[in-house]
Amino acid sequence: MIGGLLYLTTSRPDISFGVRLCARYQANPKQSHLSIVKQIFNHLAGTVNYGLWYTCDKNTTLVGYNDYDWAGCLDDRKSASGGCFFIGNNLVSWYSKKQQSISLSTVEAEYIVAGSCCTQLIWLNKMLTDYGYP
């Protein structure tokens, strides 16, 4: 079930965080994890017509948004980082991951997620330049 949901996250970013959270416990799942996976499937059944919508416009402005959850993981107190990136009005990239280290303050967690976001924006900007977009 997790493998199918991981495949589906390529077109449904709204389930990305929950699916990746369940995938962490795939080696040793409990009944609570199965109930969460069933909730994700119920969410998908109710939102079958949802997905990504891309518009055709000349706007090539690259914009990135990020956020973090300081010490959100109850198992190891690591923070979660996430971000999404738009070209014009179109979502082109997103990520959600647990940070490598334990942040001692909200400022440290915010600094880490800002660095990840800037790295992704620089990479996307370089890729757009390689494709001939200003």
mmCIF file of N, CA, C and O in Angstrom, residues 4 30-31 77 80 86 93 105 114-116 120 130:
data_model
loop_
_atom_site.group_PDB
_atom_site.id
_atom_site.type_symbol
_atom_site.label_atom_id
_atom_site.label_comp_id
_atom_site.label_asym_id
_atom_site.label_seq_id
_atom_site.Cartn_x
_atom_site.Cartn_y
_atom_site.Cartn_z
ATOM 1 N N GLY A 4 2.378 2.012 -3.493
ATOM 2 C CA GLY A 4 1.406 2.626 -4.397
ATOM 3 C C GLY A 4 1.162 4.083 -4.062
ATOM 4 O O GLY A 4 1.044 4.931 -4.945
ATOM 5 N N LYS A 30 2.508 -0.809 12.943
ATOM 6 C CA LYS A 30 1.563 -1.110 14.005
ATOM 7 C C LYS A 30 0.150 -0.865 13.475
ATOM 8 O O LYS A 30 -0.030 -0.362 12.364
ATOM 9 N N GLN A 31 -0.833 -1.214 14.249
ATOM 10 C CA GLN A 31 -2.226 -1.037 13.830
ATOM 11 C C GLN A 31 -2.541 0.437 13.578
ATOM 12 O O GLN A 31 -3.304 0.776 12.680
ATOM 13 N N ARG A 77 12.784 14.004 18.078
ATOM 14 C CA ARG A 77 12.736 15.459 18.234
ATOM 15 C C ARG A 77 13.423 16.222 17.107
ATOM 16 O O ARG A 77 13.856 17.357 17.284
ATOM 17 N N ALA A 80 11.019 18.961 10.844
ATOM 18 C CA ALA A 80 10.659 18.634 9.465
ATOM 19 C C ALA A 80 10.724 19.913 8.639
ATOM 20 O O ALA A 80 10.321 20.980 9.094
ATOM 21 N N PHE A 86 7.311 27.488 -7.525
ATOM 22 C CA PHE A 86 6.418 27.810 -8.615
ATOM 23 C C PHE A 86 7.180 28.532 -9.718
ATOM 24 O O PHE A 86 8.055 29.358 -9.435
ATOM 25 N N SER A 93 7.955 21.971 -8.317
ATOM 26 C CA SER A 93 8.777 21.148 -7.444
ATOM 27 C C SER A 93 8.338 21.348 -6.004
ATOM 28 O O SER A 93 7.865 22.426 -5.637
ATOM 29 N N SER A 105 16.988 25.377 18.607
ATOM 30 C CA SER A 105 16.112 26.543 18.653
ATOM 31 C C SER A 105 15.335 26.642 17.347
ATOM 32 O O SER A 105 15.685 26.020 16.345
ATOM 33 N N ALA A 114 15.773 27.417 5.320
ATOM 34 C CA ALA A 114 16.057 28.499 4.381
ATOM 35 C C ALA A 114 17.224 28.126 3.465
ATOM 36 O O ALA A 114 17.203 28.416 2.268
ATOM 37 N N GLY A 115 18.234 27.472 4.018
ATOM 38 C CA GLY A 115 19.356 27.013 3.196
ATOM 39 C C GLY A 115 18.932 25.981 2.169
ATOM 40 O O GLY A 115 19.346 26.023 1.005
ATOM 41 N N SER A 116 18.075 25.065 2.562
ATOM 42 C CA SER A 116 17.569 24.053 1.617
ATOM 43 C C SER A 116 16.758 24.697 0.515
ATOM 44 O O SER A 116 16.872 24.332 -0.656
ATOM 45 N N GLN A 120 17.628 24.800 -3.584
ATOM 46 C CA GLN A 120 16.693 24.345 -4.608
ATOM 47 C C GLN A 120 16.388 25.463 -5.604
ATOM 48 O O GLN A 120 16.307 25.220 -6.807
ATOM 49 N N ASP A 130 19.677 27.140 -18.427
ATOM 50 C CA ASP A 130 20.164 26.166 -19.404
ATOM 51 C C ASP A 130 19.152 25.895 -20.508
ATOM 52 O O ASP A 130 19.517 25.596 -21.640
#
